[in-house]
């Protein structure tokens, strides 16, 4: 367990029109980072119930070759009803008071934190105080040079100004989409600024190493002190967009960790996420050779 890349937060099943598939940003992120770094170097951390769905979760994780640390707790394993519109864009109905709302901070999880090279976390898994406090404990236990990515991932009404602010203060890379940026702009009192100025303001105010902004079909940006990068979104035949953002983050993180420049990491992330949009489900197989 040396120098692990961790997805931390919700473990759940996306119940799609064609059936249920394992989802949740942490597993998606860890899976995609692992496709470039090796699955032995990545880990998904969450909590599972003591139910049949928990057994199915473990089976699915192992089928995908994904390493996990998911203690059992006396709550049901998480599920989400996913509806897709004509463009394949998902809407979510997320069940409450489930296992991933109650992630414990076990000695084993603490040991992973101390050996962590990069961790990706979001706002959704912080909707309940138990998981929120233990996610903070994990982040606070990581080494000083750990890459801490806050993939903001606003869902329904499961976030507060306090959760967002504390999370941005604990991360060194913020990933956000254009709709979330509007929400954050209103929440923090700078709605009049244009997209770029909002990003520069957040980058500077919170002393971030990077801010990644995705704008759907309108491209994506990476802001770093004194630098800005933009890439257009490839035009593809969309099957569904579930997990595309997580694949972007996983590919971007893995590229930075292997010494790629921000521009190179951005290019890979855009290409990987565009490919994931052409496939059903969040975890299609990809490889670096596909994007050379």
GROMACS .gro file of C-alpha atoms in nm:
model
  292
    1UNK     CA    1   0.000   0.000   0.000
    2UNK     CA    2   0.271   0.247  -0.096
    3UNK     CA    3   0.189   0.563  -0.293
    4UNK     CA    4  -0.174   0.479  -0.369
    5UNK     CA    5  -0.416   0.679  -0.581
    6UNK     CA    6  -0.754   0.679  -0.406
    7UNK     CA    7  -1.114   0.747  -0.501
    8UNK     CA    8  -1.293   0.834  -0.175
    9UNK     CA    9  -1.669   0.861  -0.121
   10UNK     CA   10  -1.991   0.708  -0.249
   11UNK     CA   11  -2.015   0.345  -0.365
   12UNK     CA   12  -2.349   0.288  -0.533
   13UNK     CA   13  -2.538   0.122  -0.813
   14UNK     CA   14  -2.669   0.329  -1.104
   15UNK     CA   15  -3.008   0.178  -1.187
   16UNK     CA   16  -3.031   0.258  -1.559
   17UNK     CA   17  -3.314   0.185  -1.802
   18UNK     CA   18  -3.124  -0.121  -1.932
   19UNK     CA   19  -3.037  -0.253  -1.584
   20UNK     CA   20  -2.810  -0.169  -1.291
   21UNK     CA   21  -2.439  -0.095  -1.315
   22UNK     CA   22  -2.181  -0.027  -1.047
   23UNK     CA   23  -2.121   0.346  -1.022
   24UNK     CA   24  -2.019   0.623  -0.789
   25UNK     CA   25  -1.741   0.869  -0.865
   26UNK     CA   26  -1.473   0.707  -0.641
   27UNK     CA   27  -1.487   0.366  -0.812
   28UNK     CA   28  -1.509   0.528  -1.157
   29UNK     CA   29  -1.212   0.755  -1.083
   30UNK     CA   30  -0.999   0.475  -0.935
   31UNK     CA   31  -1.082   0.245  -1.225
   32UNK     CA   32  -0.983   0.497  -1.493
   33UNK     CA   33  -0.669   0.612  -1.309
   34UNK     CA   34  -0.578   0.245  -1.272
   35UNK     CA   35  -0.604   0.183  -1.646
   36UNK     CA   36  -0.302   0.412  -1.688
   37UNK     CA   37  -0.120   0.360  -1.358
   38UNK     CA   38  -0.199  -0.009  -1.300
   39UNK     CA   39  -0.493  -0.122  -1.088
   40UNK     CA   40  -0.249  -0.237  -0.818
   41UNK     CA   41  -0.173   0.132  -0.754
   42UNK     CA   42  -0.533   0.252  -0.719
   43UNK     CA   43  -0.800   0.196  -0.457
   44UNK     CA   44  -1.167   0.285  -0.409
   45UNK     CA   45  -1.268   0.364  -0.050
   46UNK     CA   46  -1.630   0.370   0.065
   47UNK     CA   47  -1.869   0.163   0.279
   48UNK     CA   48  -2.110  -0.119   0.193
   49UNK     CA   49  -2.416  -0.261   0.365
   50UNK     CA   50  -2.466  -0.611   0.499
   51UNK     CA   51  -2.690  -0.707   0.209
   52UNK     CA   52  -2.701  -0.891  -0.122
   53UNK     CA   53  -2.618  -0.573  -0.313
   54UNK     CA   54  -2.293  -0.543  -0.117
   55UNK     CA   55  -2.193  -0.891  -0.237
   56UNK     CA   56  -2.279  -0.789  -0.593
   57UNK     CA   57  -2.068  -0.473  -0.548
   58UNK     CA   58  -1.764  -0.676  -0.446
   59UNK     CA   59  -1.821  -0.916  -0.736
   60UNK     CA   60  -1.840  -0.626  -0.984
   61UNK     CA   61  -1.534  -0.451  -0.841
   62UNK     CA   62  -1.335  -0.771  -0.872
   63UNK     CA   63  -1.462  -0.830  -1.227
   64UNK     CA   64  -1.323  -0.486  -1.318
   65UNK     CA   65  -0.994  -0.567  -1.144
   66UNK     CA   66  -1.054  -0.276  -0.906
   67UNK     CA   67  -0.900  -0.277  -0.558
   68UNK     CA   68  -1.126  -0.156  -0.279
   69UNK     CA   69  -1.145  -0.087   0.092
   70UNK     CA   70  -1.513  -0.081   0.183
   71UNK     CA   71  -1.602  -0.176   0.541
   72UNK     CA   72  -1.949  -0.318   0.609
   73UNK     CA   73  -2.189  -0.096   0.806
   74UNK     CA   74  -2.552  -0.156   0.918
   75UNK     CA   75  -2.710   0.050   0.640
   76UNK     CA   76  -2.828  -0.051   0.290
   77UNK     CA   77  -2.579  -0.038   0.002
   78UNK     CA   78  -2.637   0.276  -0.206
   79UNK     CA   79  -2.852   0.295  -0.518
   80UNK     CA   80  -2.936   0.572  -0.765
   81UNK     CA   81  -3.222   0.574  -1.016
   82UNK     CA   82  -3.076   0.717  -1.339
   83UNK     CA   83  -3.295   0.855  -1.618
   84UNK     CA   84  -3.134   0.945  -1.952
   85UNK     CA   85  -3.276   1.212  -2.183
   86UNK     CA   86  -3.266   1.198  -2.565
   87UNK     CA   87  -2.905   1.328  -2.564
   88UNK     CA   88  -2.795   1.061  -2.313
   89UNK     CA   89  -2.765   1.320  -2.032
   90UNK     CA   90  -2.845   1.162  -1.693
   91UNK     CA   91  -3.062   1.284  -1.407
   92UNK     CA   92  -3.030   1.113  -1.069
   93UNK     CA   93  -3.256   1.016  -0.780
   94UNK     CA   94  -3.013   0.929  -0.502
   95UNK     CA   95  -3.129   0.716  -0.209
   96UNK     CA   96  -3.050   0.862   0.135
   97UNK     CA   97  -2.922   0.718   0.466
   98UNK     CA   98  -2.721   0.442   0.301
   99UNK     CA   99  -2.387   0.275   0.366
  100UNK     CA  100  -2.168   0.538   0.197
  101UNK     CA  101  -2.325   0.807   0.419
  102UNK     CA  102  -2.154   0.625   0.707
  103UNK     CA  103  -1.795   0.561   0.593
  104UNK     CA  104  -1.586   0.476   0.902
  105UNK     CA  105  -1.226   0.591   0.957
  106UNK     CA  106  -1.068   0.257   1.037
  107UNK     CA  107  -0.697   0.203   1.116
  108UNK     CA  108  -0.661   0.044   0.771
  109UNK     CA  109  -0.814   0.348   0.600
  110UNK     CA  110  -0.592   0.579   0.806
  111UNK     CA  111  -0.285   0.382   0.694
  112UNK     CA  112  -0.390   0.427   0.328
  113UNK     CA  113  -0.423   0.804   0.389
  114UNK     CA  114  -0.068   0.821   0.520
  115UNK     CA  115   0.061   0.644   0.206
  116UNK     CA  116  -0.160   0.834  -0.039
  117UNK     CA  117  -0.012   0.988  -0.352
  118UNK     CA  118  -0.339   1.133  -0.484
  119UNK     CA  119  -0.701   1.132  -0.369
  120UNK     CA  120  -1.019   1.240  -0.545
  121UNK     CA  121  -1.326   1.330  -0.338
  122UNK     CA  122  -1.654   1.514  -0.398
  123UNK     CA  123  -1.937   1.694  -0.221
  124UNK     CA  124  -2.203   1.421  -0.250
  125UNK     CA  125  -2.038   1.181  -0.002
  126UNK     CA  126  -2.023   1.467   0.249
  127UNK     CA  127  -2.401   1.511   0.274
  128UNK     CA  128  -2.401   1.318   0.605
  129UNK     CA  129  -2.186   1.429   0.899
  130UNK     CA  130  -2.033   1.082   0.957
  131UNK     CA  131  -1.880   1.048   0.611
  132UNK     CA  132  -1.800   1.420   0.595
  133UNK     CA  133  -1.594   1.416   0.914
  134UNK     CA  134  -1.416   1.096   0.816
  135UNK     CA  135  -1.336   1.224   0.466
  136UNK     CA  136  -1.182   1.530   0.634
  137UNK     CA  137  -0.982   1.303   0.869
  138UNK     CA  138  -0.853   1.110   0.566
  139UNK     CA  139  -0.752   1.429   0.382
  140UNK     CA  140  -0.582   1.571   0.691
  141UNK     CA  141  -0.381   1.248   0.734
  142UNK     CA  142  -0.234   1.252   0.380
  143UNK     CA  143   0.128   1.356   0.313
  144UNK     CA  144   0.195   1.724   0.240
  145UNK     CA  145   0.274   1.655  -0.126
  146UNK     CA  146  -0.043   1.448  -0.184
  147UNK     CA  147  -0.251   1.558  -0.485
  148UNK     CA  148  -0.597   1.631  -0.342
  149UNK     CA  149  -0.860   1.669  -0.615
  150UNK     CA  150  -1.199   1.807  -0.518
  151UNK     CA  151  -1.432   1.701  -0.802
  152UNK     CA  152  -1.721   1.911  -0.680
  153UNK     CA  153  -2.003   1.702  -0.835
  154UNK     CA  154  -2.312   1.890  -0.709
  155UNK     CA  155  -2.616   1.661  -0.695
  156UNK     CA  156  -2.975   1.757  -0.612
  157UNK     CA  157  -2.970   1.954  -0.284
  158UNK     CA  158  -2.691   1.747  -0.125
  159UNK     CA  159  -2.444   2.029  -0.061
  160UNK     CA  160  -2.401   2.343   0.146
  161UNK     CA  161  -2.183   2.652   0.125
  162UNK     CA  162  -1.987   2.528   0.427
  163UNK     CA  163  -1.916   2.185   0.273
  164UNK     CA  164  -1.800   2.344  -0.054
  165UNK     CA  165  -1.577   2.599   0.120
  166UNK     CA  166  -1.415   2.347   0.356
  167UNK     CA  167  -1.350   2.111   0.065
  168UNK     CA  168  -1.189   2.377  -0.155
  169UNK     CA  169  -0.970   2.474   0.141
  170UNK     CA  170  -0.854   2.111   0.175
  171UNK     CA  171  -0.780   2.046  -0.194
  172UNK     CA  172  -0.502   2.163  -0.425
  173UNK     CA  173  -0.688   2.085  -0.750
  174UNK     CA  174  -1.052   2.184  -0.803
  175UNK     CA  175  -1.254   2.023  -1.082
  176UNK     CA  176  -1.584   2.190  -1.165
  177UNK     CA  177  -1.825   2.215  -1.459
  178UNK     CA  178  -1.977   2.529  -1.606
  179UNK     CA  179  -2.318   2.482  -1.439
  180UNK     CA  180  -2.156   2.422  -1.101
  181UNK     CA  181  -1.942   2.733  -1.150
  182UNK     CA  182  -2.259   2.942  -1.188
  183UNK     CA  183  -2.397   2.791  -0.865
  184UNK     CA  184  -2.071   2.853  -0.678
  185UNK     CA  185  -2.056   3.209  -0.814
  186UNK     CA  186  -2.400   3.280  -0.668
  187UNK     CA  187  -2.319   3.100  -0.343
  188UNK     CA  188  -1.995   3.294  -0.283
  189UNK     CA  189  -2.119   3.630  -0.404
  190UNK     CA  190  -1.953   3.690  -0.741
  191UNK     CA  191  -2.224   3.614  -0.998
  192UNK     CA  192  -2.133   3.902  -1.234
  193UNK     CA  193  -1.789   3.779  -1.333
  194UNK     CA  194  -1.734   3.591  -1.660
  195UNK     CA  195  -1.625   3.226  -1.656
  196UNK     CA  196  -1.251   3.290  -1.682
  197UNK     CA  197  -1.244   3.560  -1.415
  198UNK     CA  198  -1.440   3.340  -1.173
  199UNK     CA  199  -1.184   3.064  -1.225
  200UNK     CA  200  -0.888   3.298  -1.176
  201UNK     CA  201  -1.050   3.437  -0.861
  202UNK     CA  202  -1.108   3.091  -0.707
  203UNK     CA  203  -0.759   2.972  -0.807
  204UNK     CA  204  -0.595   3.268  -0.637
  205UNK     CA  205  -0.823   3.296  -0.334
  206UNK     CA  206  -0.770   2.933  -0.233
  207UNK     CA  207  -0.408   2.912  -0.348
  208UNK     CA  208  -0.483   2.614  -0.575
  209UNK     CA  209  -0.228   2.441  -0.796
  210UNK     CA  210  -0.490   2.393  -1.069
  211UNK     CA  211  -0.855   2.449  -1.149
  212UNK     CA  212  -1.011   2.226  -1.415
  213UNK     CA  213  -1.331   2.356  -1.577
  214UNK     CA  214  -1.537   2.133  -1.807
  215UNK     CA  215  -1.807   2.287  -2.026
  216UNK     CA  216  -1.967   1.981  -2.191
  217UNK     CA  217  -1.966   2.016  -2.568
  218UNK     CA  218  -1.815   2.366  -2.535
  219UNK     CA  219  -1.471   2.243  -2.439
  220UNK     CA  220  -1.266   2.246  -2.118
  221UNK     CA  221  -1.006   2.461  -1.948
  222UNK     CA  222  -0.722   2.410  -1.705
  223UNK     CA  223  -0.610   2.712  -1.502
  224UNK     CA  224  -0.279   2.716  -1.314
  225UNK     CA  225  -0.090   3.014  -1.172
  226UNK     CA  226  -0.002   3.229  -1.475
  227UNK     CA  227  -0.127   2.968  -1.725
  228UNK     CA  228  -0.452   2.876  -1.897
  229UNK     CA  229  -0.516   2.584  -2.134
  230UNK     CA  230  -0.825   2.522  -2.350
  231UNK     CA  231  -0.926   2.217  -2.555
  232UNK     CA  232  -1.233   2.165  -2.769
  233UNK     CA  233  -1.456   1.867  -2.694
  234UNK     CA  234  -1.433   1.602  -2.971
  235UNK     CA  235  -1.758   1.544  -3.159
  236UNK     CA  236  -1.866   1.185  -3.095
  237UNK     CA  237  -2.177   0.967  -3.113
  238UNK     CA  238  -2.292   0.971  -2.750
  239UNK     CA  239  -2.422   0.648  -2.595
  240UNK     CA  240  -2.440   0.797  -2.245
  241UNK     CA  241  -2.235   1.043  -2.041
  242UNK     CA  242  -2.240   0.846  -1.714
  243UNK     CA  243  -1.888   0.839  -1.569
  244UNK     CA  244  -1.737   1.059  -1.841
  245UNK     CA  245  -1.635   1.327  -1.592
  246UNK     CA  246  -1.475   1.069  -1.363
  247UNK     CA  247  -1.280   0.924  -1.655
  248UNK     CA  248  -1.156   1.276  -1.737
  249UNK     CA  249  -1.035   1.322  -1.378
  250UNK     CA  250  -0.877   0.977  -1.360
  251UNK     CA  251  -0.689   1.020  -1.688
  252UNK     CA  252  -0.579   1.375  -1.598
  253UNK     CA  253  -0.453   1.271  -1.255
  254UNK     CA  254  -0.265   0.968  -1.387
  255UNK     CA  255  -0.095   1.177  -1.659
  256UNK     CA  256   0.021   1.444  -1.412
  257UNK     CA  257   0.152   1.174  -1.175
  258UNK     CA  258   0.354   1.015  -1.455
  259UNK     CA  259   0.526   1.345  -1.536
  260UNK     CA  260   0.316   1.470  -1.826
  261UNK     CA  261   0.274   1.845  -1.872
  262UNK     CA  262  -0.061   2.007  -1.794
  263UNK     CA  263  -0.127   2.040  -2.168
  264UNK     CA  264  -0.051   1.670  -2.229
  265UNK     CA  265  -0.263   1.563  -1.932
  266UNK     CA  266  -0.550   1.781  -2.052
  267UNK     CA  267  -0.535   1.632  -2.403
  268UNK     CA  268  -0.547   1.275  -2.269
  269UNK     CA  269  -0.834   1.357  -2.030
  270UNK     CA  270  -1.044   1.511  -2.309
  271UNK     CA  271  -0.986   1.217  -2.543
  272UNK     CA  272  -1.056   0.952  -2.278
  273UNK     CA  273  -1.380   1.117  -2.160
  274UNK     CA  274  -1.501   1.160  -2.518
  275UNK     CA  275  -1.443   0.788  -2.580
  276UNK     CA  276  -1.627   0.693  -2.257
  277UNK     CA  277  -1.929   0.891  -2.386
  278UNK     CA  278  -1.944   0.657  -2.688
  279UNK     CA  279  -1.977   0.352  -2.461
  280UNK     CA  280  -2.258   0.235  -2.234
  281UNK     CA  281  -2.177   0.254  -1.863
  282UNK     CA  282  -1.901   0.426  -1.668
  283UNK     CA  283  -1.619   0.171  -1.691
  284UNK     CA  284  -1.530   0.074  -2.048
  285UNK     CA  285  -1.177  -0.049  -2.107
  286UNK     CA  286  -0.927   0.203  -2.240
  287UNK     CA  287  -0.550   0.204  -2.280
  288UNK     CA  288  -0.284   0.467  -2.342
  289UNK     CA  289  -0.220   0.318  -2.688
  290UNK     CA  290  -0.573   0.420  -2.796
  291UNK     CA  291  -0.484   0.787  -2.755
  292UNK     CA  292  -0.125   0.816  -2.885
   0.00000   0.00000   0.00000
